[in-house]
Amino acid sequence: MKFIRLMAAIPAMSFFVFCFASPAYAEIDYIAKAAIGKKSSELIIRGRDFAPDFVTLDLSLTGAMDRYFVTFNNEFSIKDDIEAELNGLIFYSREDTNLTLGYGFDIVTVFVGMRSGKTRSHYTANNSSFGTTSDGYYIGASKSYYYKNKGTLSGSIAIASLNGEVALSEPFVDTSAFVVGPPPPSTIKGSAVGLSLGIGWAGKISADTNYNIDLKLNQFDFEDDVVFGGLDLSYKENFKTLYLGLTHFF
């Protein structure tokens, strides 16, 4: 099964938000979130497997009017990963951005949005910079259960369509495979359609502030759009992130 970016009813941990509603019709409420995340990732391409781990800061601000909400979030690594590979070291960093619009029905909340993500890497053996990028759209739904005087349990599911690129350079790709024909391009493009799942728990600290614990699972399976020189360069980029954060209602 292909997994992709999961989102919650009001996606956890974002950076900035705006609302396309006029306050003349209803009051707009604002919700800010901040969380520290432990993000485990895995990139698999042509038999090579890289598994950098990050500590991330995930920030958000949500605007909500009646049953509608808009959220913009930004998550970025504050502690990058360093791995030994072949004759050098690889330094990794990660950033993800999401913009989500949603509506809360009595039974379920539905949402749509757009996202982008980037893994930046630097290889000391040949002083090269490389990485992966992706962007696209998603649609999903979430459900919450409130337990009186204890907290709220929530779950979500989403599907998405993404376009991505991965660098064709050492150590990501064995460049010795390109010994015949024209030189390869600097990057290869791919596309993915997948599913994302998540679960979270929220409890009260005060009347206006909650604590949050969230687990997000993502798998990006990118199919090589153009097979170069007979080589299939499809790749997978997977993520598992555990968050601990705070939500404040203004």
PDB file of C-alpha atoms in Angstrom:
ATOM      1  CA  MET A   1       0.000   0.000   0.000  1.00  0.00           C
ATOM      2  CA  LYS A   2       1.218   3.498  -0.795  1.00  0.00           C
ATOM      3  CA  PHE A   3       1.140   5.971   2.076  1.00  0.00           C
ATOM      4  CA  ILE A   4       1.391   9.731   1.893  1.00  0.00           C
ATOM      5  CA  ARG A   5       1.141  12.824   4.017  1.00  0.00           C
ATOM      6  CA  LEU A   6      -1.523  12.516   6.711  1.00  0.00           C
ATOM      7  CA  MET A   7      -3.574  15.496   7.877  1.00  0.00           C
ATOM      8  CA  ALA A   8      -5.872  15.997  10.876  1.00  0.00           C
ATOM      9  CA  ALA A   9      -9.113  17.965  11.236  1.00  0.00           C
ATOM     10  CA  ILE A  10      -7.099  21.059  12.008  1.00  0.00           C
ATOM     11  CA  PRO A  11      -3.621  19.822  10.979  1.00  0.00           C
ATOM     12  CA  ALA A  12      -1.259  19.714  13.919  1.00  0.00           C
ATOM     13  CA  MET A  13       1.817  21.910  14.167  1.00  0.00           C
ATOM     14  CA  SER A  14       1.753  24.675  11.538  1.00  0.00           C
ATOM     15  CA  PHE A  15       3.233  28.126  11.028  1.00  0.00           C
ATOM     16  CA  PHE A  16       0.845  30.707   9.523  1.00  0.00           C
ATOM     17  CA  VAL A  17      -2.790  30.822   8.371  1.00  0.00           C
ATOM     18  CA  PHE A  18      -5.256  33.168   6.729  1.00  0.00           C
ATOM     19  CA  CYS A  19      -9.019  32.920   6.315  1.00  0.00           C
ATOM     20  CA  PHE A  20     -11.011  33.809   3.163  1.00  0.00           C
ATOM     21  CA  ALA A  21     -14.090  34.832   5.171  1.00  0.00           C
ATOM     22  CA  SER A  22     -15.390  38.282   6.008  1.00  0.00           C
ATOM     23  CA  PRO A  23     -15.731  39.129   9.722  1.00  0.00           C
ATOM     24  CA  ALA A  24     -18.895  40.971   8.768  1.00  0.00           C
ATOM     25  CA  TYR A  25     -20.679  37.604   8.695  1.00  0.00           C
ATOM     26  CA  ALA A  26     -19.078  35.822  11.633  1.00  0.00           C
ATOM     27  CA  GLU A  27     -16.250  36.124  14.098  1.00  0.00           C
ATOM     28  CA  ILE A  28     -12.968  34.511  13.145  1.00  0.00           C
ATOM     29  CA  ASP A  29     -11.205  32.479  15.848  1.00  0.00           C
ATOM     30  CA  TYR A  30      -7.481  31.834  15.779  1.00  0.00           C
ATOM     31  CA  ILE A  31      -5.656  28.732  16.990  1.00  0.00           C
ATOM     32  CA  ALA A  32      -1.859  28.515  17.290  1.00  0.00           C
ATOM     33  CA  LYS A  33       0.125  25.288  17.594  1.00  0.00           C
ATOM     34  CA  ALA A  34       3.767  24.473  18.207  1.00  0.00           C
ATOM     35  CA  ALA A  35       5.377  21.046  18.554  1.00  0.00           C
ATOM     36  CA  ILE A  36       8.691  19.268  18.648  1.00  0.00           C
ATOM     37  CA  GLY A  37       8.821  16.247  16.353  1.00  0.00           C
ATOM     38  CA  LYS A  38      10.999  13.149  16.120  1.00  0.00           C
ATOM     39  CA  LYS A  39      10.951  12.374  12.391  1.00  0.00           C
ATOM     40  CA  SER A  40      12.336   9.092  11.084  1.00  0.00           C
ATOM     41  CA  SER A  41      12.719   8.939   7.317  1.00  0.00           C
ATOM     42  CA  GLU A  42      13.800   6.467   4.660  1.00  0.00           C
ATOM     43  CA  LEU A  43      14.796   7.016   1.038  1.00  0.00           C
ATOM     44  CA  ILE A  44      15.044   3.919  -1.185  1.00  0.00           C
ATOM     45  CA  ILE A  45      16.318   4.280  -4.757  1.00  0.00           C
ATOM     46  CA  ARG A  46      17.873   1.574  -6.975  1.00  0.00           C
ATOM     47  CA  GLY A  47      18.691  -0.687  -4.037  1.00  0.00           C
ATOM     48  CA  ARG A  48      20.242   2.046  -1.900  1.00  0.00           C
ATOM     49  CA  ASP A  49      18.602   2.791   1.441  1.00  0.00           C
ATOM     50  CA  PHE A  50      19.171   6.018   3.402  1.00  0.00           C
ATOM     51  CA  ALA A  51      17.545   6.581   6.813  1.00  0.00           C
ATOM     52  CA  PRO A  52      18.186  10.059   8.251  1.00  0.00           C
ATOM     53  CA  ASP A  53      16.433  11.041  11.491  1.00  0.00           C
ATOM     54  CA  PHE A  54      15.497  14.628  12.336  1.00  0.00           C
ATOM     55  CA  VAL A  55      14.346  16.690  15.276  1.00  0.00           C
ATOM     56  CA  THR A  56      11.816  19.160  13.863  1.00  0.00           C
ATOM     57  CA  LEU A  57       9.898  22.252  14.937  1.00  0.00           C
ATOM     58  CA  ASP A  58       6.315  22.286  13.633  1.00  0.00           C
ATOM     59  CA  LEU A  59       4.410  25.578  13.873  1.00  0.00           C
ATOM     60  CA  SER A  60       0.918  26.623  12.815  1.00  0.00           C
ATOM     61  CA  LEU A  61      -1.816  29.208  12.984  1.00  0.00           C
ATOM     62  CA  THR A  62      -5.422  28.385  12.055  1.00  0.00           C
ATOM     63  CA  GLY A  63      -8.288  30.733  11.250  1.00  0.00           C
ATOM     64  CA  ALA A  64     -11.773  29.294  11.890  1.00  0.00           C
ATOM     65  CA  MET A  65     -15.195  30.794  11.146  1.00  0.00           C
ATOM     66  CA  ASP A  66     -18.250  28.785  12.140  1.00  0.00           C
ATOM     67  CA  ARG A  67     -17.559  25.312  10.652  1.00  0.00           C
ATOM     68  CA  TYR A  68     -14.853  26.441   8.195  1.00  0.00           C
ATOM     69  CA  PHE A  69     -11.127  26.633   8.838  1.00  0.00           C
ATOM     70  CA  VAL A  70      -7.921  27.452   6.977  1.00  0.00           C
ATOM     71  CA  THR A  71      -4.476  26.397   8.195  1.00  0.00           C
ATOM     72  CA  PHE A  72      -0.958  27.096   6.965  1.00  0.00           C
ATOM     73  CA  ASN A  73       1.820  25.072   8.585  1.00  0.00           C
ATOM     74  CA  ASN A  74       5.571  24.868   8.311  1.00  0.00           C
ATOM     75  CA  GLU A  75       7.749  22.086   9.749  1.00  0.00           C
ATOM     76  CA  PHE A  76      11.545  22.218   9.530  1.00  0.00           C
ATOM     77  CA  SER A  77      14.458  20.338  11.051  1.00  0.00           C
ATOM     78  CA  ILE A  78      16.185  22.041  13.984  1.00  0.00           C
ATOM     79  CA  LYS A  79      18.617  19.147  14.454  1.00  0.00           C
ATOM     80  CA  ASP A  80      19.862  17.758  11.158  1.00  0.00           C
ATOM     81  CA  ASP A  81      21.159  14.235  10.632  1.00  0.00           C
ATOM     82  CA  ILE A  82      24.711  13.131   9.745  1.00  0.00           C
ATOM     83  CA  GLU A  83      25.416   9.710   8.226  1.00  0.00           C
ATOM     84  CA  ALA A  84      28.630   8.009   7.111  1.00  0.00           C
ATOM     85  CA  GLU A  85      28.450   6.778   3.515  1.00  0.00           C
ATOM     86  CA  LEU A  86      31.216   5.285   1.361  1.00  0.00           C
ATOM     87  CA  ASN A  87      34.145   7.723   1.595  1.00  0.00           C
ATOM     88  CA  GLY A  88      32.428  10.676   3.244  1.00  0.00           C
ATOM     89  CA  LEU A  89      29.629  12.073   5.371  1.00  0.00           C
ATOM     90  CA  ILE A  90      26.088  13.040   4.346  1.00  0.00           C
ATOM     91  CA  PHE A  91      24.407  15.999   6.077  1.00  0.00           C
ATOM     92  CA  TYR A  92      20.583  16.025   5.839  1.00  0.00           C
ATOM     93  CA  SER A  93      17.891  18.635   6.547  1.00  0.00           C
ATOM     94  CA  ARG A  94      14.112  18.533   5.942  1.00  0.00           C
ATOM     95  CA  GLU A  95      11.259  21.040   5.469  1.00  0.00           C
ATOM     96  CA  ASP A  96       7.507  20.543   4.824  1.00  0.00           C
ATOM     97  CA  THR A  97       4.776  23.125   4.190  1.00  0.00           C
ATOM     98  CA  ASN A  98       0.990  22.603   4.010  1.00  0.00           C
ATOM     99  CA  LEU A  99      -2.011  24.809   3.299  1.00  0.00           C
ATOM    100  CA  THR A 100      -5.362  23.241   4.277  1.00  0.00           C
ATOM    101  CA  LEU A 101      -9.004  24.300   3.895  1.00  0.00           C
ATOM    102  CA  GLY A 102     -11.671  22.323   5.742  1.00  0.00           C
ATOM    103  CA  TYR A 103     -15.276  22.052   6.870  1.00  0.00           C
ATOM    104  CA  GLY A 104     -16.609  20.320   9.969  1.00  0.00           C
ATOM    105  CA  PHE A 105     -19.789  18.292   9.608  1.00  0.00           C
ATOM    106  CA  ASP A 106     -21.592  16.846  12.632  1.00  0.00           C
ATOM    107  CA  ILE A 107     -20.058  13.401  12.085  1.00  0.00           C
ATOM    108  CA  VAL A 108     -16.758  14.048  10.284  1.00  0.00           C
ATOM    109  CA  THR A 109     -14.449  16.861   9.191  1.00  0.00           C
ATOM    110  CA  VAL A 110     -13.373  16.999   5.540  1.00  0.00           C
ATOM    111  CA  PHE A 111     -10.422  18.937   4.128  1.00  0.00           C
ATOM    112  CA  VAL A 112      -8.436  19.666   0.968  1.00  0.00           C
ATOM    113  CA  GLY A 113      -5.048  21.292   0.571  1.00  0.00           C
ATOM    114  CA  MET A 114      -1.695  21.607  -1.099  1.00  0.00           C
ATOM    115  CA  ARG A 115       1.732  20.628   0.196  1.00  0.00           C
ATOM    116  CA  SER A 116       5.429  20.799  -0.613  1.00  0.00           C
ATOM    117  CA  GLY A 117       8.428  19.037   0.906  1.00  0.00           C
ATOM    118  CA  LYS A 118      12.182  19.111   0.486  1.00  0.00           C
ATOM    119  CA  THR A 119      15.095  17.056   1.775  1.00  0.00           C
ATOM    120  CA  ARG A 120      18.436  18.827   1.365  1.00  0.00           C
ATOM    121  CA  SER A 121      21.652  16.818   1.545  1.00  0.00           C
ATOM    122  CA  HIS A 122      25.382  17.453   1.216  1.00  0.00           C
ATOM    123  CA  TYR A 123      28.006  14.772   0.532  1.00  0.00           C
ATOM    124  CA  THR A 124      31.513  15.612   1.748  1.00  0.00           C
ATOM    125  CA  ALA A 125      33.306  13.013  -0.398  1.00  0.00           C
ATOM    126  CA  ASN A 126      32.753  15.005  -3.591  1.00  0.00           C
ATOM    127  CA  ASN A 127      31.449  18.268  -2.065  1.00  0.00           C
ATOM    128  CA  SER A 128      28.094  17.862  -3.836  1.00  0.00           C
ATOM    129  CA  SER A 129      24.627  19.020  -2.831  1.00  0.00           C
ATOM    130  CA  PHE A 130      21.588  16.933  -3.736  1.00  0.00           C
ATOM    131  CA  GLY A 131      18.209  15.866  -2.393  1.00  0.00           C
ATOM    132  CA  THR A 132      14.515  15.389  -3.133  1.00  0.00           C
ATOM    133  CA  THR A 133      11.554  17.733  -3.655  1.00  0.00           C
ATOM    134  CA  SER A 134       7.811  17.101  -3.934  1.00  0.00           C
ATOM    135  CA  ASP A 135       4.605  19.097  -4.247  1.00  0.00           C
ATOM    136  CA  GLY A 136       0.941  18.408  -4.918  1.00  0.00           C
ATOM    137  CA  TYR A 137      -2.589  18.216  -3.516  1.00  0.00           C
ATOM    138  CA  TYR A 138      -4.510  16.116  -1.004  1.00  0.00           C
ATOM    139  CA  ILE A 139      -8.051  15.434   0.190  1.00  0.00           C
ATOM    140  CA  GLY A 140      -9.115  13.691   3.367  1.00  0.00           C
ATOM    141  CA  ALA A 141     -11.307  13.347   6.424  1.00  0.00           C
ATOM    142  CA  SER A 142     -10.872  13.158  10.188  1.00  0.00           C
ATOM    143  CA  LYS A 143     -12.902  12.112  13.196  1.00  0.00           C
ATOM    144  CA  SER A 144     -12.584  13.007  16.883  1.00  0.00           C
ATOM    145  CA  TYR A 145     -13.942  11.399  20.066  1.00  0.00           C
ATOM    146  CA  TYR A 146     -14.191  13.446  23.251  1.00  0.00           C
ATOM    147  CA  TYR A 147     -13.753  11.667  26.576  1.00  0.00           C
ATOM    148  CA  LYS A 148     -15.257  13.781  29.350  1.00  0.00           C
ATOM    149  CA  ASN A 149     -12.697  15.238  31.767  1.00  0.00           C
ATOM    150  CA  LYS A 150      -9.880  13.295  30.039  1.00  0.00           C
ATOM    151  CA  GLY A 151      -9.206  14.462  26.495  1.00  0.00           C
ATOM    152  CA  THR A 152      -9.882  13.984  22.794  1.00  0.00           C
ATOM    153  CA  LEU A 153      -8.772  11.130  20.560  1.00  0.00           C
ATOM    154  CA  SER A 154      -8.616  11.883  16.835  1.00  0.00           C
ATOM    155  CA  GLY A 155      -7.781   9.996  13.661  1.00  0.00           C
ATOM    156  CA  SER A 156      -7.438  10.988  10.015  1.00  0.00           C
ATOM    157  CA  ILE A 157      -7.056   9.573   6.530  1.00  0.00           C
ATOM    158  CA  ALA A 158      -6.080  11.349   3.304  1.00  0.00           C
ATOM    159  CA  ILE A 159      -5.168  10.642  -0.290  1.00  0.00           C
ATOM    160  CA  ALA A 160      -2.845  12.811  -2.342  1.00  0.00           C
ATOM    161  CA  SER A 161      -1.323  13.275  -5.765  1.00  0.00           C
ATOM    162  CA  LEU A 162       2.287  14.468  -5.831  1.00  0.00           C
ATOM    163  CA  ASN A 163       5.007  15.277  -8.307  1.00  0.00           C
ATOM    164  CA  GLY A 164       8.602  14.876  -7.170  1.00  0.00           C
ATOM    165  CA  GLU A 165      12.247  15.027  -8.163  1.00  0.00           C
ATOM    166  CA  VAL A 166      15.338  13.206  -6.910  1.00  0.00           C
ATOM    167  CA  ALA A 167      18.973  14.036  -7.681  1.00  0.00           C
ATOM    168  CA  LEU A 168      20.917  11.702  -9.977  1.00  0.00           C
ATOM    169  CA  SER A 169      24.248  11.950  -8.187  1.00  0.00           C
ATOM    170  CA  GLU A 170      26.407  10.014  -5.781  1.00  0.00           C
ATOM    171  CA  PRO A 171      25.653   8.670  -3.295  1.00  0.00           C
ATOM    172  CA  PHE A 172      21.901   8.619  -4.078  1.00  0.00           C
ATOM    173  CA  VAL A 173      22.378   6.927  -7.450  1.00  0.00           C
ATOM    174  CA  ASP A 174      25.239   4.746  -8.681  1.00  0.00           C
ATOM    175  CA  THR A 175      26.512   6.977 -11.487  1.00  0.00           C
ATOM    176  CA  SER A 176      28.656   4.148 -12.897  1.00  0.00           C
ATOM    177  CA  ALA A 177      25.418   2.709 -14.302  1.00  0.00           C
ATOM    178  CA  PHE A 178      25.349   5.557 -16.853  1.00  0.00           C
ATOM    179  CA  VAL A 179      28.373   4.385 -18.861  1.00  0.00           C
ATOM    180  CA  VAL A 180      26.661   4.277 -22.258  1.00  0.00           C
ATOM    181  CA  GLY A 181      24.792   7.017 -24.064  1.00  0.00           C
ATOM    182  CA  PRO A 182      24.351  10.722 -23.285  1.00  0.00           C
ATOM    183  CA  PRO A 183      25.040  12.033 -19.775  1.00  0.00           C
ATOM    184  CA  PRO A 184      22.045  11.738 -17.428  1.00  0.00           C
ATOM    185  CA  PRO A 185      20.026  14.766 -16.305  1.00  0.00           C
ATOM    186  CA  SER A 186      20.766  16.264 -12.890  1.00  0.00           C
ATOM    187  CA  THR A 187      17.383  15.110 -11.529  1.00  0.00           C
ATOM    188  CA  ILE A 188      14.697  12.558 -12.351  1.00  0.00           C
ATOM    189  CA  LYS A 189      10.988  13.331 -12.062  1.00  0.00           C
ATOM    190  CA  GLY A 190       8.379  11.032 -10.553  1.00  0.00           C
ATOM    191  CA  SER A 191       4.698  11.016  -9.578  1.00  0.00           C
ATOM    192  CA  ALA A 192       2.864   9.405  -6.673  1.00  0.00           C
ATOM    193  CA  VAL A 193      -0.695   8.764  -5.488  1.00  0.00           C
ATOM    194  CA  GLY A 194      -1.090   7.432  -1.975  1.00  0.00           C
ATOM    195  CA  LEU A 195      -2.809   7.194   1.369  1.00  0.00           C
ATOM    196  CA  SER A 196      -1.921   8.749   4.719  1.00  0.00           C
ATOM    197  CA  LEU A 197      -2.999   7.833   8.254  1.00  0.00           C
ATOM    198  CA  GLY A 198      -2.622   9.511  11.627  1.00  0.00           C
ATOM    199  CA  ILE A 199      -3.731   9.431  15.237  1.00  0.00           C
ATOM    200  CA  GLY A 200      -3.574  12.027  18.004  1.00  0.00           C
ATOM    201  CA  TRP A 201      -4.516  12.774  21.607  1.00  0.00           C
ATOM    202  CA  ALA A 202      -5.263  16.212  23.087  1.00  0.00           C
ATOM    203  CA  GLY A 203      -5.811  17.124  26.750  1.00  0.00           C
ATOM    204  CA  LYS A 204      -6.450  20.360  28.615  1.00  0.00           C
ATOM    205  CA  ILE A 205      -3.734  22.297  30.415  1.00  0.00           C
ATOM    206  CA  SER A 206      -5.954  25.351  30.963  1.00  0.00           C
ATOM    207  CA  ALA A 207      -9.180  26.806  29.575  1.00  0.00           C
ATOM    208  CA  ASP A 208      -7.346  28.113  26.481  1.00  0.00           C
ATOM    209  CA  THR A 209      -4.403  25.714  26.126  1.00  0.00           C
ATOM    210  CA  ASN A 210      -4.135  22.000  25.264  1.00  0.00           C
ATOM    211  CA  TYR A 211      -1.240  19.591  25.070  1.00  0.00           C
ATOM    212  CA  ASN A 212      -1.033  17.366  21.961  1.00  0.00           C
ATOM    213  CA  ILE A 213       0.534  13.997  21.169  1.00  0.00           C
ATOM    214  CA  ASP A 214       0.391  13.000  17.498  1.00  0.00           C
ATOM    215  CA  LEU A 215       1.747  10.167  15.373  1.00  0.00           C
ATOM    216  CA  LYS A 216       1.966  10.585  11.587  1.00  0.00           C
ATOM    217  CA  LEU A 217       2.888   7.948   9.007  1.00  0.00           C
ATOM    218  CA  ASN A 218       3.739   8.854   5.409  1.00  0.00           C
ATOM    219  CA  GLN A 219       5.002   6.904   2.439  1.00  0.00           C
ATOM    220  CA  PHE A 220       5.787   8.506  -0.909  1.00  0.00           C
ATOM    221  CA  ASP A 221       6.150   5.941  -3.727  1.00  0.00           C
ATOM    222  CA  PHE A 222       7.288   7.866  -6.799  1.00  0.00           C
ATOM    223  CA  GLU A 223       7.051   6.138 -10.181  1.00  0.00           C
ATOM    224  CA  ASP A 224       9.731   7.107 -12.688  1.00  0.00           C
ATOM    225  CA  ASP A 225       7.920   9.160 -15.360  1.00  0.00           C
ATOM    226  CA  VAL A 226      10.709   8.645 -17.919  1.00  0.00           C
ATOM    227  CA  VAL A 227      12.955   5.573 -17.796  1.00  0.00           C
ATOM    228  CA  PHE A 228      16.424   6.905 -18.630  1.00  0.00           C
ATOM    229  CA  GLY A 229      18.792   4.670 -20.597  1.00  0.00           C
ATOM    230  CA  GLY A 230      16.842   1.542 -19.640  1.00  0.00           C
ATOM    231  CA  LEU A 231      17.234   2.295 -15.910  1.00  0.00           C
ATOM    232  CA  ASP A 232      14.115   2.538 -13.739  1.00  0.00           C
ATOM    233  CA  LEU A 233      14.686   5.331 -11.210  1.00  0.00           C
ATOM    234  CA  SER A 234      11.439   5.011  -9.235  1.00  0.00           C
ATOM    235  CA  TYR A 235      12.009   5.702  -5.547  1.00  0.00           C
ATOM    236  CA  LYS A 236      10.351   5.693  -2.130  1.00  0.00           C
ATOM    237  CA  GLU A 237      10.514   8.367   0.558  1.00  0.00           C
ATOM    238  CA  ASN A 238       8.888   7.331   3.853  1.00  0.00           C
ATOM    239  CA  PHE A 239       8.328   9.252   7.086  1.00  0.00           C
ATOM    240  CA  LYS A 240       7.194   8.414  10.617  1.00  0.00           C
ATOM    241  CA  THR A 241       6.888  11.348  13.031  1.00  0.00           C
ATOM    242  CA  LEU A 242       5.965  11.553  16.713  1.00  0.00           C
ATOM    243  CA  TYR A 243       4.997  15.038  17.938  1.00  0.00           C
ATOM    244  CA  LEU A 244       4.631  16.570  21.387  1.00  0.00           C
ATOM    245  CA  GLY A 245       3.176  20.074  21.362  1.00  0.00           C
ATOM    246  CA  LEU A 246       0.870  22.783  22.663  1.00  0.00           C
ATOM    247  CA  THR A 247      -2.274  24.362  21.194  1.00  0.00           C
ATOM    248  CA  HIS A 248      -3.533  27.794  22.270  1.00  0.00           C
ATOM    249  CA  PHE A 249      -6.993  29.210  21.454  1.00  0.00           C
ATOM    250  CA  PHE A 250      -7.228  33.003  21.077  1.00  0.00           C
TER     251      PHE A 250
END
